[in-house]
Amino acid sequence: MTVDTESRVEAGLEGARARTLGLLAPIADAALVDQVSPLMSPLVWDLAHIGHYEELWLLRNVVGAAPTNELFDDVYDAFKHPRRDRPSLPILGPPEARAFVAGVRKRVLDALEMIDLDGDDPLLRHGFVYGMVVQHEHQHDETMLATIQLMKDFAHPDAAGWHPAPVERDAGGTNEGMVAVPGGSSVIGTDEHAWVYDNERPRHEVDVAPFRIDSTPVTNRQYRAFVEDGGYDDARLWSAAGWDWHQDAGVEAPLFWRREGGSDWSRRRYCRREELPLDEPVQHICWHEADAFATWRSARLPTEAEWETAAARDGEPGAPQQMVGNVWEWTATDFAGYPGFVSFPYREYSEVFFGPEYKVLRGGSWASDASVRRATFRNWDYPIRRQIFAGFRCAADA
Ligand code: AVJ
Ligand code: FE
């Protein structure tokens, strides 16, 4: 048991670090310290924050080690300074940040052999806190990919050849419309403790009325039809908050889409501008855009209970295809704790975000690592955010 858990922990830590360093490798130091958007941190902040989080949980909390630098508790605490202020903080430069994360990691691996992963301590049992740190690094990797996608010039000699994994799609690709899902009592969430976040617990029953849900996420082809039908100019399709956002933001298509003169739509993906891939899921739309599209289609967004009910049927005949790992999918649901929610191991992971200002996203994207791609995983963001790798699927009452 211990050996299995220990090797899973080691492999998880190593896999996350290889990914982090790999995705930052082609980026020049000047770009690592640059603030690409007020919504994002400089990449070098994410890097050192990953190390600080690891030091906090796996060295200071687990083995009682002293902090490398007490000031880091301020500059690398995501709650202390908004992302737009992070470049003006006394943060580590790229070489120092690389050395810091490597040093923390070495000490973590050295200490690992002495840690009892089979005891009663809920933080350690089955390697929970290590899994939390692995998932944390992977979530920041996805955030960093979003930052890199926002970079206009990707100043590196190898940049043109650099491309992360493509969006995974089942063969066929067209959205074949909706499938029916029977209603009744449905069980969502999980009681698993190891490698699962507090907001996914406890497993509980919900009543779900029969509904229909898209067999795949909405594609670029479908979304383009909404754009070309004047969906962005028709106030009747938008909620009041959505219309306000749209007026303020002045957008008329997903982020990174462009159309010049009479030509076709293109989109920028990292360093390339390419023809819009019509059968891929639409990405980089906010919740309000998803909601307006659904109204245009005489449909609505699924609730998260509907989404998870449909995902539990993955693989069965007549079930929607591949619910997990395409794009994050906006749901109709505000982020809240499940009945009986207990914060663990700290309130700032989930609980402080509960409330109507955040919408839940499900499914995990092509940029999400396997360690966070699961049907119970709950992500959340503001309904105006477009930089994340989010799309959606529509639902309707049966
Ligand atoms: C779950 C993606 C909303 O990035 O704010 C990273 C994950 N928590 N560091 C975020 C997270 C702490 C979180 N999301
Ligand atoms: Fe974090």
Coordinates of C-alpha atoms and ligand atoms in Angstrom, one line a residue:
M1 CA 0.0 0.0 0.0
T2 CA 2.6 2.5 1.1
V3 CA 4.8 1.6 -1.8
D4 CA 2.0 2.1 -4.3
T5 CA 0.9 5.4 -2.8
E6 CA 4.5 6.5 -2.6
S7 CA 5.2 5.7 -6.2
R8 CA 2.0 7.3 -7.3
V9 CA 3.0 10.4 -5.4
E10 CA 6.5 10.5 -6.9
A11 CA 5.2 9.9 -10.4
G12 CA 2.5 12.6 -9.9
L13 CA 5.0 15.1 -8.7
E14 CA 7.5 14.3 -11.4
G15 CA 4.9 14.4 -14.1
A16 CA 3.6 17.8 -13.0
R17 CA 7.1 19.3 -12.9
A18 CA 8.1 17.9 -16.3
R19 CA 5.0 19.6 -17.7
T20 CA 5.6 22.9 -16.0
L21 CA 9.2 23.1 -17.1
G22 CA 8.3 21.9 -20.6
L23 CA 5.7 24.5 -21.2
L24 CA 7.9 27.3 -19.9
A25 CA 11.0 26.2 -21.7
P26 CA 10.4 27.9 -25.0
I27 CA 9.5 31.2 -23.3
A28 CA 12.2 33.9 -22.9
D29 CA 12.9 35.3 -19.4
A30 CA 11.6 38.7 -20.5
A31 CA 8.3 37.2 -21.4
L32 CA 8.1 35.2 -18.1
V33 CA 8.1 38.5 -16.2
D34 CA 5.8 40.3 -18.5
Q35 CA 2.2 40.9 -17.5
V36 CA 0.3 39.7 -20.6
S37 CA -3.1 40.7 -19.3
P38 CA -4.5 42.3 -16.1
L39 CA -6.4 39.0 -15.6
M40 CA -3.3 36.9 -15.4
S41 CA -0.1 36.7 -13.3
P42 CA 3.3 37.0 -14.9
L43 CA 4.3 33.4 -15.6
V44 CA 7.2 33.6 -13.2
W45 CA 4.7 34.4 -10.4
D46 CA 2.8 31.2 -11.2
L47 CA 6.1 29.2 -11.2
A48 CA 7.3 30.4 -7.8
H49 CA 3.7 30.2 -6.4
I50 CA 3.7 26.5 -7.3
G51 CA 6.9 26.1 -5.3
H52 CA 5.6 28.2 -2.4
Y53 CA 2.4 26.1 -2.2
E54 CA 4.5 22.9 -2.3
E55 CA 6.8 24.2 0.5
L56 CA 3.8 25.3 2.6
W57 CA 2.0 22.0 2.4
L58 CA 4.7 19.4 2.0
L59 CA 7.5 20.9 4.0
R60 CA 6.2 23.3 6.5
N61 CA 2.9 21.6 7.3
V62 CA 4.0 18.0 6.9
V63 CA 7.5 18.0 8.3
G64 CA 7.6 21.2 10.2
A65 CA 10.3 22.8 8.1
A66 CA 11.0 26.5 8.3
P67 CA 9.9 28.8 5.4
T68 CA 12.6 29.6 2.8
N69 CA 11.6 33.3 3.1
E70 CA 8.7 34.6 5.2
L71 CA 8.0 37.3 2.7
F72 CA 6.8 34.7 0.3
D73 CA 3.7 34.2 2.4
D74 CA 2.7 37.6 1.3
V75 CA 3.8 37.8 -2.3
Y76 CA 2.8 34.3 -3.3
D77 CA -0.5 34.2 -1.5
A78 CA -3.1 34.5 -4.2
F79 CA -5.5 36.3 -1.9
K80 CA -3.2 39.1 -0.8
H81 CA -2.7 40.7 -4.2
P82 CA -4.8 40.7 -7.3
R83 CA -3.2 39.3 -10.4
R84 CA -2.9 42.8 -12.0
D85 CA -0.7 44.0 -9.1
R86 CA 1.7 41.0 -9.1
P87 CA 4.3 42.4 -11.4
S88 CA 5.0 45.3 -8.9
L89 CA 5.6 42.8 -6.1
P90 CA 9.2 41.9 -5.0
I91 CA 8.9 38.5 -6.8
L92 CA 11.7 36.2 -7.7
G93 CA 13.2 36.5 -11.2
P94 CA 13.2 33.6 -13.5
P95 CA 16.5 32.0 -12.5
E96 CA 15.8 32.4 -8.8
A97 CA 12.2 31.0 -9.2
R98 CA 13.6 28.0 -11.1
A99 CA 16.1 27.4 -8.3
F100 CA 13.5 27.9 -5.6
V101 CA 11.1 25.3 -7.0
A102 CA 13.9 22.8 -7.7
G103 CA 15.2 23.2 -4.1
V104 CA 11.8 22.7 -2.6
R105 CA 11.2 19.6 -4.7
K106 CA 14.4 18.0 -3.7
R107 CA 13.6 18.4 0.0
V108 CA 10.1 17.1 -0.6
L109 CA 11.4 13.9 -2.2
D110 CA 14.1 13.5 0.4
A111 CA 11.5 13.7 3.2
L112 CA 8.9 11.5 1.4
E113 CA 10.4 8.2 2.5
M114 CA 9.9 9.1 6.1
I115 CA 6.2 10.0 5.8
D116 CA 3.5 7.6 6.8
L117 CA 1.0 7.6 4.0
D118 CA -1.0 4.8 5.6
G119 CA -1.7 6.3 9.1
D120 CA -4.8 8.0 10.4
D121 CA -3.8 11.6 9.6
P122 CA -6.4 12.6 7.0
L123 CA -3.9 15.0 5.4
L124 CA -1.5 12.2 4.6
R125 CA -3.7 9.2 4.2
H126 CA -3.5 7.8 0.7
G127 CA -1.2 10.7 -0.1
F128 CA -4.0 13.3 0.0
V129 CA -1.9 16.4 0.5
Y130 CA 0.6 15.2 -2.1
G131 CA -2.3 14.7 -4.6
M132 CA -3.5 18.2 -3.7
V133 CA -0.1 19.7 -4.5
V134 CA 0.2 17.7 -7.8
Q135 CA -3.3 18.9 -8.9
H136 CA -2.4 22.4 -7.9
E137 CA 0.6 22.4 -10.1
H138 CA -1.4 21.0 -13.0
Q139 CA -4.1 23.6 -12.5
H140 CA -1.5 26.4 -12.7
D141 CA -0.1 24.8 -15.8
E142 CA -3.5 25.2 -17.4
T143 CA -3.7 28.8 -16.2
M144 CA -0.2 29.4 -17.6
L145 CA -1.3 27.9 -21.0
A146 CA -4.2 30.4 -21.0
T147 CA -1.6 33.2 -20.3
I148 CA 0.6 32.0 -23.1
Q149 CA -2.4 31.9 -25.4
L150 CA -3.0 35.6 -24.5
M151 CA 0.5 36.5 -25.5
K152 CA 0.4 38.3 -28.8
D153 CA 4.0 37.7 -29.8
F154 CA 5.5 34.6 -28.6
A155 CA 9.1 35.7 -28.8
H156 CA 11.1 32.6 -29.1
P157 CA 13.1 31.1 -32.0
D158 CA 11.2 27.8 -31.8
A159 CA 7.8 29.4 -31.2
A160 CA 6.4 28.6 -34.6
G161 CA 6.9 24.9 -34.0
W162 CA 5.5 25.1 -30.5
H163 CA 2.0 23.8 -30.0
P164 CA 0.3 22.1 -27.1
A165 CA -1.9 19.1 -27.6
P166 CA -4.8 19.7 -30.0
V167 CA -8.4 19.6 -28.8
E168 CA -9.5 16.0 -28.6
R169 CA -12.6 15.2 -30.5
D170 CA -14.4 12.0 -31.3
A171 CA -14.4 11.0 -35.0
G172 CA -17.2 12.7 -36.8
G173 CA -17.2 15.9 -34.9
T174 CA -20.5 17.4 -35.9
N175 CA -22.9 17.9 -33.1
E176 CA -25.6 15.3 -33.7
G177 CA -28.1 17.1 -31.5
M178 CA -29.4 16.1 -28.2
V179 CA -29.8 12.8 -26.4
A180 CA -32.5 12.0 -23.8
V181 CA -31.5 11.3 -20.3
P182 CA -34.1 9.8 -18.0
G183 CA -34.9 11.7 -14.8
G184 CA -35.3 10.5 -11.3
S185 CA -33.0 10.3 -8.4
S186 CA -29.4 10.7 -9.3
V187 CA -26.3 10.5 -7.2
I188 CA -23.6 13.1 -7.7
G189 CA -20.3 13.9 -6.0
T190 CA -18.0 11.4 -4.4
D191 CA -17.0 10.2 -0.9
E192 CA -13.6 9.4 -2.1
H193 CA -11.1 11.2 0.0
A194 CA -7.7 10.8 -1.6
W195 CA -6.9 13.0 -4.6
V196 CA -10.3 14.6 -4.6
Y197 CA -11.2 18.1 -3.5
D198 CA -13.5 19.0 -0.6
N199 CA -16.0 20.6 -3.0
E200 CA -16.7 17.2 -4.7
R201 CA -17.8 15.7 -1.4
P202 CA -20.1 14.3 -0.1
R203 CA -21.8 12.1 -2.6
H204 CA -25.5 12.8 -2.4
E205 CA -28.8 12.3 -4.1
V206 CA -30.5 14.9 -6.2
D207 CA -33.8 14.8 -8.1
V208 CA -33.4 15.4 -11.8
A209 CA -36.3 15.8 -14.1
P210 CA -36.0 14.0 -17.5
F211 CA -33.9 16.2 -19.8
R212 CA -32.1 16.3 -23.1
I213 CA -28.5 17.3 -23.5
D214 CA -26.2 17.9 -26.5
S215 CA -24.3 14.8 -27.5
T216 CA -21.1 16.9 -27.8
P217 CA -20.1 20.4 -26.9
V218 CA -21.3 23.2 -29.2
T219 CA -19.0 23.4 -32.2
N220 CA -17.4 26.4 -33.9
R221 CA -19.7 25.7 -36.9
Q222 CA -22.8 26.0 -34.7
Y223 CA -21.5 29.0 -32.9
R224 CA -20.6 30.7 -36.2
A225 CA -24.2 30.3 -37.2
F226 CA -25.2 32.2 -34.1
V227 CA -22.7 35.0 -34.8
E228 CA -23.8 35.2 -38.5
D229 CA -27.5 35.3 -37.5
G230 CA -26.8 38.5 -35.6
G231 CA -26.9 36.8 -32.1
Y232 CA -24.6 39.4 -30.7
D233 CA -26.9 42.3 -31.7
D234 CA -30.2 40.8 -30.5
A235 CA -30.8 42.0 -26.9
R236 CA -33.7 39.6 -26.6
L237 CA -31.3 36.7 -26.5
W238 CA -29.2 38.0 -23.6
S239 CA -29.8 38.3 -19.9
A240 CA -29.7 41.9 -18.5
A241 CA -26.2 41.2 -17.0
G242 CA -25.1 39.5 -20.3
W243 CA -26.3 42.4 -22.4
D244 CA -24.5 44.9 -20.1
W245 CA -21.3 42.9 -20.4
H246 CA -21.6 42.7 -24.2
Q247 CA -22.2 46.4 -24.5
D248 CA -19.2 47.1 -22.3
A249 CA -16.9 44.6 -23.8
G250 CA -17.9 45.4 -27.4
V251 CA -17.3 41.9 -28.7
E252 CA -19.1 40.2 -31.5
A253 CA -17.3 36.8 -31.6
P254 CA -15.3 34.5 -29.4
L255 CA -11.9 35.7 -28.1
F256 CA -9.2 35.0 -30.8
W257 CA -11.7 34.9 -33.7
R258 CA -11.2 37.4 -36.5
R259 CA -12.7 38.1 -39.9
E260 CA -11.2 40.5 -42.4
G261 CA -13.3 42.0 -45.1
G262 CA -15.3 39.3 -46.8
S263 CA -13.1 36.5 -45.8
D264 CA -13.9 33.5 -43.6
W265 CA -13.4 33.5 -39.9
S266 CA -10.0 32.6 -38.6
R267 CA -8.8 32.1 -35.1
R268 CA -5.4 32.5 -33.4
R269 CA -4.2 29.5 -31.5
Y270 CA -0.8 30.3 -29.8
C271 CA 1.5 31.5 -32.6
R272 CA -0.6 30.5 -35.5
R273 CA -3.6 32.1 -37.1
E274 CA -5.6 29.4 -38.8
E275 CA -8.8 28.7 -40.5
L276 CA -11.6 28.2 -37.9
P277 CA -11.8 24.5 -37.3
L278 CA -15.5 24.1 -37.7
D279 CA -15.9 20.7 -35.9
E280 CA -14.0 21.6 -32.8
P281 CA -15.8 22.7 -29.7
V282 CA -16.1 26.5 -29.5
Q283 CA -13.7 27.9 -26.9
H284 CA -13.0 31.2 -25.3
I285 CA -16.6 32.3 -24.8
C286 CA -17.9 33.5 -21.5
W287 CA -21.0 32.3 -19.6
H288 CA -23.1 35.1 -21.0
E289 CA -22.3 34.2 -24.6
A290 CA -23.1 30.5 -23.9
D291 CA -26.4 31.6 -22.3
A292 CA -27.3 33.8 -25.2
F293 CA -26.5 31.0 -27.7
A294 CA -28.7 28.6 -25.8
T295 CA -31.6 31.0 -25.8
W296 CA -31.1 31.5 -29.6
R297 CA -31.3 27.7 -30.0
S298 CA -34.5 27.6 -27.8
A299 CA -32.5 25.7 -25.2
R300 CA -30.7 26.4 -22.0
L301 CA -27.4 25.5 -20.2
P302 CA -27.5 22.3 -18.2
T303 CA -27.4 22.4 -14.4
E304 CA -24.4 20.8 -12.9
A305 CA -26.6 18.0 -11.6
E306 CA -27.8 17.3 -15.1
W307 CA -24.3 17.5 -16.4
E308 CA -23.0 15.0 -13.9
T309 CA -26.0 12.7 -14.4
A310 CA -25.3 12.6 -18.1
A311 CA -21.6 12.1 -17.5
A312 CA -22.3 9.1 -15.3
R313 CA -23.8 7.5 -18.4
D314 CA -20.7 7.9 -20.5
G315 CA -20.1 4.8 -22.6
E316 CA -23.7 3.6 -22.5
P317 CA -25.6 3.4 -25.7
G318 CA -27.4 6.7 -26.5
A319 CA -25.2 8.6 -23.9
P320 CA -23.6 11.9 -24.9
Q321 CA -20.1 11.4 -26.3
Q322 CA -17.0 12.1 -24.2
M323 CA -18.1 14.5 -21.5
V324 CA -14.7 14.9 -20.0
G325 CA -11.5 16.3 -21.6
N326 CA -12.8 18.5 -24.5
V327 CA -13.3 21.9 -23.1
W328 CA -14.6 23.2 -19.8
E329 CA -18.3 23.4 -20.0
W330 CA -20.2 26.3 -18.5
T331 CA -23.3 25.1 -16.5
A332 CA -26.3 27.1 -15.3
T333 CA -25.3 26.5 -11.6
D334 CA -23.8 28.9 -9.1
F335 CA -20.8 27.5 -7.2
A336 CA -21.9 26.3 -3.8
G337 CA -21.1 23.6 -1.3
Y338 CA -22.9 20.3 -1.5
P339 CA -25.2 19.5 1.4
G340 CA -23.0 18.5 4.3
F341 CA -19.9 20.2 2.8
V342 CA -16.9 20.3 5.1
S343 CA -14.0 22.4 4.2
F344 CA -10.7 20.4 3.9
P345 CA -7.9 21.1 4.3
Y346 CA -8.3 24.9 3.9
R347 CA -11.2 27.3 3.3
E348 CA -9.4 29.2 0.5
Y349 CA -9.4 26.4 -2.0
S350 CA -13.2 26.3 -2.4
E351 CA -15.4 27.6 0.3
V352 CA -14.5 31.3 0.1
F353 CA -15.7 31.2 -3.5
F354 CA -19.1 29.8 -2.8
G355 CA -21.8 32.2 -3.9
P356 CA -23.8 33.5 -6.8
E357 CA -20.9 35.4 -8.4
Y358 CA -19.2 32.3 -9.7
K359 CA -20.6 29.8 -12.2
V360 CA -19.6 26.1 -12.2
L361 CA -17.7 24.6 -15.1
R362 CA -17.5 20.9 -15.7
G363 CA -15.6 18.4 -17.7
G364 CA -12.0 19.5 -17.8
S365 CA -10.4 20.7 -21.0
W366 CA -7.8 19.4 -23.4
A367 CA -5.3 21.4 -21.2
S368 CA -6.4 19.7 -18.0
D369 CA -4.2 16.9 -16.8
A370 CA -5.6 13.4 -16.1
S371 CA -5.2 14.1 -12.4
V372 CA -8.0 16.7 -12.5
R373 CA -10.0 15.3 -15.4
R374 CA -12.9 13.5 -13.7
A375 CA -16.6 13.7 -13.9
T376 CA -17.0 15.0 -10.3
F377 CA -14.4 17.8 -10.6
R378 CA -15.9 21.2 -10.2
N379 CA -14.3 24.3 -11.6
W380 CA -15.6 27.8 -11.3
D381 CA -15.2 31.3 -12.7
Y382 CA -16.9 34.6 -13.2
P383 CA -19.5 34.6 -15.9
I384 CA -17.6 37.2 -17.9
R385 CA -14.3 35.3 -18.2
R386 CA -13.2 34.2 -21.7
Q387 CA -9.5 33.4 -21.4
I388 CA -10.1 30.0 -19.9
F389 CA -10.5 27.0 -22.2
A390 CA -14.3 26.9 -21.9
G391 CA -17.1 26.1 -24.1
F392 CA -20.5 24.6 -23.3
R393 CA -23.2 22.2 -24.4
C394 CA -27.0 23.0 -24.4
A395 CA -29.8 21.1 -22.6
A396 CA -33.5 21.3 -22.7
D397 CA -36.4 19.9 -20.7
A398 CA -37.6 16.5 -22.0
Ligands
AVJ1 C1 -10.2 25.8 -9.4 C2 -9.1 26.8 -11.3 C3 -10.7 28.1 -10.0 O1 -7.0 28.7 -10.4 O2 -8.3 29.8 -9.1 C4 -5.1 27.3 -8.1 C5 -7.4 26.5 -8.8 N1 -6.6 27.1 -6.5 N2 -4.6 27.7 -6.9 C6 -7.9 28.8 -9.6 C7 -6.4 26.9 -7.8 C8 -5.5 27.6 -6.0 C9 -8.5 27.5 -9.0 N3 -9.6 27.0 -9.9
FE2 FE -2.6 28.4 -6.6

